[in-house]
Every structure is written in C-alpha cells, then in structure tokens.
PDB file of C-alpha atoms in Angstrom:
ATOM      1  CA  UNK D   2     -16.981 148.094  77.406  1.00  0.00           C
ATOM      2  CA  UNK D   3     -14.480 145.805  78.724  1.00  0.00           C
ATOM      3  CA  UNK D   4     -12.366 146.719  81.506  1.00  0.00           C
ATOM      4  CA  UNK D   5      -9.391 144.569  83.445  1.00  0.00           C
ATOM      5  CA  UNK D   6      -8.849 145.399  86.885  1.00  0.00           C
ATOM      6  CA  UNK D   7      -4.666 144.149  87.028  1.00  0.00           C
ATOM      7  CA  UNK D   8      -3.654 144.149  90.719  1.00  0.00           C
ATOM      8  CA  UNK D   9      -1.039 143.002  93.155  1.00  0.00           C
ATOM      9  CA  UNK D  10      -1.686 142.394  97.293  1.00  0.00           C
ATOM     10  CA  UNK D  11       0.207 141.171 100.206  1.00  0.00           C
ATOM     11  CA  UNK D  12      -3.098 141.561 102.771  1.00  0.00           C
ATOM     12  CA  UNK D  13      -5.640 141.463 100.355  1.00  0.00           C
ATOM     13  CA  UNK D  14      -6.956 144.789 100.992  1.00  0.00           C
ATOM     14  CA  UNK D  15      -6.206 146.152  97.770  1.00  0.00           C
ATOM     15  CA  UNK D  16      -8.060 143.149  96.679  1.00  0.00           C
ATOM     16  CA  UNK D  17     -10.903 143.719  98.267  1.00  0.00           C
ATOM     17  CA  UNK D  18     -10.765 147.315  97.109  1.00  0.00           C
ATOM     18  CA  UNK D  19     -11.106 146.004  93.444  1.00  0.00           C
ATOM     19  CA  UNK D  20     -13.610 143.518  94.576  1.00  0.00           C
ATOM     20  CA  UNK D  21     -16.177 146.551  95.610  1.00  0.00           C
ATOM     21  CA  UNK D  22     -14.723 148.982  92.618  1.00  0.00           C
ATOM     22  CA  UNK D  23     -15.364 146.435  90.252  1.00  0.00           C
ATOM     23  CA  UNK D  24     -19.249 145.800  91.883  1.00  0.00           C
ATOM     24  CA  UNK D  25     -19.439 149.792  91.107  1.00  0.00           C
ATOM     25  CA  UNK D  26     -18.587 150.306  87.557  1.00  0.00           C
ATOM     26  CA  UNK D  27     -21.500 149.700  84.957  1.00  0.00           C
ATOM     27  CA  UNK D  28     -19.497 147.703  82.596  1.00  0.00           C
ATOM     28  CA  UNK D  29     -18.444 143.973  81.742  1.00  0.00           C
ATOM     29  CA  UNK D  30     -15.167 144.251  84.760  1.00  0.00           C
ATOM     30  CA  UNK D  31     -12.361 141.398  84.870  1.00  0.00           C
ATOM     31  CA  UNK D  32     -10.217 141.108  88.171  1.00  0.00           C
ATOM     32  CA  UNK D  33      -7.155 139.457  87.469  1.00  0.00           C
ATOM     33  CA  UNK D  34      -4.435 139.309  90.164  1.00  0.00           C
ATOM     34  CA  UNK D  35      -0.702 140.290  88.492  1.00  0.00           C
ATOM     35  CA  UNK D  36       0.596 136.381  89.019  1.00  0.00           C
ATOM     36  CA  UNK D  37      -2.029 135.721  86.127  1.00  0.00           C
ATOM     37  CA  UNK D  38      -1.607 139.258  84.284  1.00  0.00           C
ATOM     38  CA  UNK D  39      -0.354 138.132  81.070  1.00  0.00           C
ATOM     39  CA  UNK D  40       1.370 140.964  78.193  1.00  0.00           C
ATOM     40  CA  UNK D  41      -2.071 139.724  76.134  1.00  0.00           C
ATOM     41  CA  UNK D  42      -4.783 141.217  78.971  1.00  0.00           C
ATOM     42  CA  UNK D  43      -4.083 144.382  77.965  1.00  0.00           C
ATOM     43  CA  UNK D  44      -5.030 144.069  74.409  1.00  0.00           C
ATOM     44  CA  UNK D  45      -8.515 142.275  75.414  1.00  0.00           C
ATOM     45  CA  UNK D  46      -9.750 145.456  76.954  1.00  0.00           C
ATOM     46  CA  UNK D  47     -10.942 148.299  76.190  1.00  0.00           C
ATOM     47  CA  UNK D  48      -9.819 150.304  79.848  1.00  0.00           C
ATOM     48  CA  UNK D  49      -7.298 149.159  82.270  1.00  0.00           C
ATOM     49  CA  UNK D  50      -7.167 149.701  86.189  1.00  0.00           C
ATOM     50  CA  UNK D  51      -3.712 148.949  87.793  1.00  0.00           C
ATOM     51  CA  UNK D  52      -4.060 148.745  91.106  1.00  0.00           C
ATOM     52  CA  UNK D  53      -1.230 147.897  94.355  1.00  0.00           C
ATOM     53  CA  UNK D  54      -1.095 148.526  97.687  1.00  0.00           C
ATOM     54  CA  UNK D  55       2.064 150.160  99.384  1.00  0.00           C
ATOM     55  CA  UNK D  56       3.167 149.325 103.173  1.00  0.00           C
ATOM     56  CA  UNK D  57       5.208 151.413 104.559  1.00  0.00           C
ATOM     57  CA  UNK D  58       5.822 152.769 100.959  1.00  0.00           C
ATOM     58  CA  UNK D  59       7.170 149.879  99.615  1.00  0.00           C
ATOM     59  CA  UNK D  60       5.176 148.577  96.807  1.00  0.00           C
ATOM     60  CA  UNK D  61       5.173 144.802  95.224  1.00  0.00           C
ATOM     61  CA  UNK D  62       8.001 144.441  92.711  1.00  0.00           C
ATOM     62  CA  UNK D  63       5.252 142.337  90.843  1.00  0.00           C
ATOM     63  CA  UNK D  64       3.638 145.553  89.741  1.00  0.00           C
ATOM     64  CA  UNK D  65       6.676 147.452  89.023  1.00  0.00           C
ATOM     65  CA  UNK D  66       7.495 144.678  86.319  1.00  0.00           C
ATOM     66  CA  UNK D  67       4.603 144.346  84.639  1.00  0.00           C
ATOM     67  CA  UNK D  68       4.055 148.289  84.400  1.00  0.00           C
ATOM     68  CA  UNK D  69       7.953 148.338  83.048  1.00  0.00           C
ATOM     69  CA  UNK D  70       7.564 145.410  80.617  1.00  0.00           C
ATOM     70  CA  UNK D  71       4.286 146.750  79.304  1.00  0.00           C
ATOM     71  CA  UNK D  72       4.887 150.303  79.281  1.00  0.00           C
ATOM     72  CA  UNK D  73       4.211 151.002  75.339  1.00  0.00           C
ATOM     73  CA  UNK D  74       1.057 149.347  75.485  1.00  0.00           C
ATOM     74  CA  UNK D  75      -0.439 150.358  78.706  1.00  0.00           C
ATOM     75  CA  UNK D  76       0.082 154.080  77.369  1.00  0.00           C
ATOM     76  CA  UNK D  77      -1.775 153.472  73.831  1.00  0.00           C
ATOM     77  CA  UNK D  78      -4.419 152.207  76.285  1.00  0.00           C
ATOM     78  CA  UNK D  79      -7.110 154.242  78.177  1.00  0.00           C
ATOM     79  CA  UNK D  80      -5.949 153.813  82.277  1.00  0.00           C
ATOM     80  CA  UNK D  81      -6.826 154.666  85.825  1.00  0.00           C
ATOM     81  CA  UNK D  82      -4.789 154.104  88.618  1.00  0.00           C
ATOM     82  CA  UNK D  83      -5.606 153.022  92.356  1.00  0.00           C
ATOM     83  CA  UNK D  84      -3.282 152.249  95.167  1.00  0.00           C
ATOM     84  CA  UNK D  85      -3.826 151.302  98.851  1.00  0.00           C
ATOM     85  CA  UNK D  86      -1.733 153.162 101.223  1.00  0.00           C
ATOM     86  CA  UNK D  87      -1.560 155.745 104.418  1.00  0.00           C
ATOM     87  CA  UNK D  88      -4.020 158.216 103.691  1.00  0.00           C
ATOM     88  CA  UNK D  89      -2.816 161.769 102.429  1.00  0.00           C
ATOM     89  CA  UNK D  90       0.205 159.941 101.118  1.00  0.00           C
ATOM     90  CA  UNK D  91       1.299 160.507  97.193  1.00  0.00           C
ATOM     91  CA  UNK D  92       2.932 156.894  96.412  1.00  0.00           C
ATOM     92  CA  UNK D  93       1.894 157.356  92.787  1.00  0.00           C
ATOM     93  CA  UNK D  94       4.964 158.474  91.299  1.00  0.00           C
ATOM     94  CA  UNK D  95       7.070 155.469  93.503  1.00  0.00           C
ATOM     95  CA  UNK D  96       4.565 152.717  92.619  1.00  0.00           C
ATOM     96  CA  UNK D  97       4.074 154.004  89.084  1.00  0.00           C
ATOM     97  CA  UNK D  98       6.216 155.894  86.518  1.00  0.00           C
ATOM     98  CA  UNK D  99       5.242 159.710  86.491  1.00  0.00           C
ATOM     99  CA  UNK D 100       4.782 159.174  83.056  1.00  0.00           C
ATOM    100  CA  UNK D 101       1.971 156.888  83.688  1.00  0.00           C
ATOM    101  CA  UNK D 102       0.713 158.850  86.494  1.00  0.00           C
ATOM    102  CA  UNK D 103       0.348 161.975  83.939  1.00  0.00           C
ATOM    103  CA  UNK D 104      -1.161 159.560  81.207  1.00  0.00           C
ATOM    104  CA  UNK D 105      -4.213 158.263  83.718  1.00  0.00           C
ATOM    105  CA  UNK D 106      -7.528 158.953  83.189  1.00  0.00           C
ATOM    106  CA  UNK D 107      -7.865 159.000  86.625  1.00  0.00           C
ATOM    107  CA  UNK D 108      -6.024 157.801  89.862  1.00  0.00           C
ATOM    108  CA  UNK D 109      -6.879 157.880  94.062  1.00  0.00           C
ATOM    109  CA  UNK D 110      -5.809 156.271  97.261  1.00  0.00           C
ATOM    110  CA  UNK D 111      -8.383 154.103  98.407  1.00  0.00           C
ATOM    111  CA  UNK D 112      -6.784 153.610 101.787  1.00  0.00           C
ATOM    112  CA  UNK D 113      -5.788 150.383 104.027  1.00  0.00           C
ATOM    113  CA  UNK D 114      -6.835 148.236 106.156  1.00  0.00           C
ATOM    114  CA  UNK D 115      -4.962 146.313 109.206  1.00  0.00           C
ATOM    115  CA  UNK D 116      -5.532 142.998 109.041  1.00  0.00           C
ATOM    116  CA  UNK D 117      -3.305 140.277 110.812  1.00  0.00           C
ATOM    117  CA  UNK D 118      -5.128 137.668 109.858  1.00  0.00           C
ATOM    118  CA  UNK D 119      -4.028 138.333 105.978  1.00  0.00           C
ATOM    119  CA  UNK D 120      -1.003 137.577 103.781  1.00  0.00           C
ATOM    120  CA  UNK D 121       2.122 135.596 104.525  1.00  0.00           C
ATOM    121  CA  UNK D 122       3.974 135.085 108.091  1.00  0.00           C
ATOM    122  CA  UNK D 123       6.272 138.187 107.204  1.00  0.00           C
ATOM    123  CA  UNK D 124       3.612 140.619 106.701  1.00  0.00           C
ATOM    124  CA  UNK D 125       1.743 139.683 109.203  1.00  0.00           C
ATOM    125  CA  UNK D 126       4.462 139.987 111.500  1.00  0.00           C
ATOM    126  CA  UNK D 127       4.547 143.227 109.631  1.00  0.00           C
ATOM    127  CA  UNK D 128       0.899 143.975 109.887  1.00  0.00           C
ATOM    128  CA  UNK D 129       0.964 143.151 113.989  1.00  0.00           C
ATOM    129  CA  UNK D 130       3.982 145.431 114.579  1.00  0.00           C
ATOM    130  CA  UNK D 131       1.529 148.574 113.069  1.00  0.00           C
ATOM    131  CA  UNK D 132      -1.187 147.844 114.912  1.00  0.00           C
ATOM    132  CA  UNK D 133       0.766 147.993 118.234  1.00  0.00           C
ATOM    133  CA  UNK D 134       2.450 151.239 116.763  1.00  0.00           C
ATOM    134  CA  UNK D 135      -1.456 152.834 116.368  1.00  0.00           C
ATOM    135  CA  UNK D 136      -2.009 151.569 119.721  1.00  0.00           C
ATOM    136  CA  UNK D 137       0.546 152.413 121.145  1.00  0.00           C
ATOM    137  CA  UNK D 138       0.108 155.842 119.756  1.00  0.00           C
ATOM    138  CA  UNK D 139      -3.780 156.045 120.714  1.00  0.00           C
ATOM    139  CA  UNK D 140      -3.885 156.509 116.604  1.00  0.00           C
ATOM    140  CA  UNK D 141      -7.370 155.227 114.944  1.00  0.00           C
ATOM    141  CA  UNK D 142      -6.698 152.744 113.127  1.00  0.00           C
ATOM    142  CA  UNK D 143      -6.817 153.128 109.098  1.00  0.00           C
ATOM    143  CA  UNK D 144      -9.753 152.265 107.286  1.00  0.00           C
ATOM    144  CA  UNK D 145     -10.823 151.571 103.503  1.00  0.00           C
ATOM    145  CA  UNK D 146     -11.895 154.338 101.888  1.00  0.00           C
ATOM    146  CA  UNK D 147     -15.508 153.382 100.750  1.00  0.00           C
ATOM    147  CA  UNK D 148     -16.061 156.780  99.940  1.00  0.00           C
ATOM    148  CA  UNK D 149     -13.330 157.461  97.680  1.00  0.00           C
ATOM    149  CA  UNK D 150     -13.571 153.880  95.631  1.00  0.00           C
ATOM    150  CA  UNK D 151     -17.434 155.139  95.062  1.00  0.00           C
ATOM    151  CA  UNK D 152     -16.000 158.731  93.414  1.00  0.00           C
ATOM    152  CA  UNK D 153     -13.044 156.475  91.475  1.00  0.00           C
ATOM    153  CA  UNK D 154     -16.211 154.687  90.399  1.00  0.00           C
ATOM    154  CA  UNK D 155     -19.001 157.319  89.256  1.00  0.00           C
ATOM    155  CA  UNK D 156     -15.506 158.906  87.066  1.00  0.00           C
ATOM    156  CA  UNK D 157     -15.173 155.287  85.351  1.00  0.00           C
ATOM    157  CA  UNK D 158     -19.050 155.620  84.777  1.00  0.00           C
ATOM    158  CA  UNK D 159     -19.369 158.851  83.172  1.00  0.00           C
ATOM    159  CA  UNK D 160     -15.999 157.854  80.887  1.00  0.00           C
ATOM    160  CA  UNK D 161     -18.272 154.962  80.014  1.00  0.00           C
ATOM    161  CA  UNK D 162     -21.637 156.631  79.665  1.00  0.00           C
ATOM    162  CA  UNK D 163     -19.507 159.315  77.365  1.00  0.00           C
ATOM    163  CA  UNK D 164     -17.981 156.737  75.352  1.00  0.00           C
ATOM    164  CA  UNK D 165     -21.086 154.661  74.754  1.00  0.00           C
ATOM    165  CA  UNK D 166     -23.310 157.322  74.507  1.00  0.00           C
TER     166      UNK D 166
END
C-alpha cells in the first residue's frame, strides 16, 4: 500500500510528527510538504494523511487550499487526518471541512511543541511570546504526543493488515 503523508508547518513540529508517524506505519509512506503537494499526489496513493498544525487556532492557508481545490478527489480517496495544536482542543472542523472530518478514516491531535529556534522571524517572535506566557503562568510546557501518533499509527496498521489481508 502506498500512502502520502501531505502536510503544512510553520515550526516544524507537525513535521516532525509525520516524520515519527510515517517510521510507524507498515507500509511504503511518502512525506511531501504542501509547497510540493501537487493535484496528481493524490491519485498515486492508495491512503492519504493531511496533516497541519494550528497556533493559536490559526491554521496555514496552504492547507486550506489544497483541501478546497482537491475536495472531490480527496473524498473518493481513503483519509486520516492529524493536526498539531493545544491539547484537548477540536481544530478539526476550522482546519478541515466537517465534511472531511466526517469522511476520515481516522483523525487525532498529536500535540505541539515550543520551539524558538524553528520557523520564520514572525513565529518565532510568536513562539517566544508563548513560552513567556507558560512561564509566566508556571504552565508545563506542551509536549508531542508520542503516545497518541503511536495509536494514529497501530489504526493505519490494522486498515492495512485488513486491506491486504
């Protein structure tokens, strides 16, 4: 089975995400970041993952676009769903149509991490001006669910192992 992880960052966490998702799943896995997402990638595969990460529950308008220009096909097409965000938060209908949502195989929050050291000057400014809000707050800081990408990823299995099999 072929499957294309399609996802968009600004800190590369949800990149990273992908990175250990894609490690996971017991199948032939592509990443390809949403700059190089072409209309085509969804037709190569057999299972798509769409993936984004939402700060401060905004989400990249590079998803949004490609979901909305690609919405006929990416429904005919067995899909899961991740995003990176605040834990306990449902972004899924804001960073993808409920429609989509509904049509998943499967979808989770796989968490965030703070890193300044990641993205461009404006979200790290962005990224800096949390971390003195959680420490401000004597909040822990938010972590990568490791946890949750390895349930996301024994769900992908058994599709595969039912499919195959």
């Amino acid at each position: 089975m072929n499957i294309a992880i399609i996802y968009t960052t600004n800190a590369n966490y949800t990149k990273i995400s992908c990175r250990v998702l894609s490690e996971k799943i017991n199948a032939d896995v592509q990443l390809i970041p949403i700059e190089m997402a072409k209309s085509e990638c969804i037709l190569k595969y057999n299972f798509i993952i769409l993936a984004g990460s939402a700060l401060k529950g905004k989400v990249q308008s590079g998803l949004k676009m490609y979901i909305s220009k690609n919405m006929k096909t990416l429904k005919e097409k067995p899909l899961a769903l991740v995003i990176n965000c605040e834990k306990d938060k449902d972004r899924y209908n804001k960073t993808f149509t409920e429609e989509l949502v509904n049509s998943s195989y499967i979808h989770s929050n796989f968490g965030y991490e703070l890193n300044p050291n990641e993205g461009s000057y404006i979200e790290k400014r962005k990224i800096n001006k949390l971390i003195n809000k959680y420490k401000r707050e004597g909040k822990e800081f938010p972590k990568l669910n490791y946890d949750e990408i390895d349930n996301f990823a024994d769900n992908i299995n058994k599709m595969i192992e039912k499919r195959v099999g």
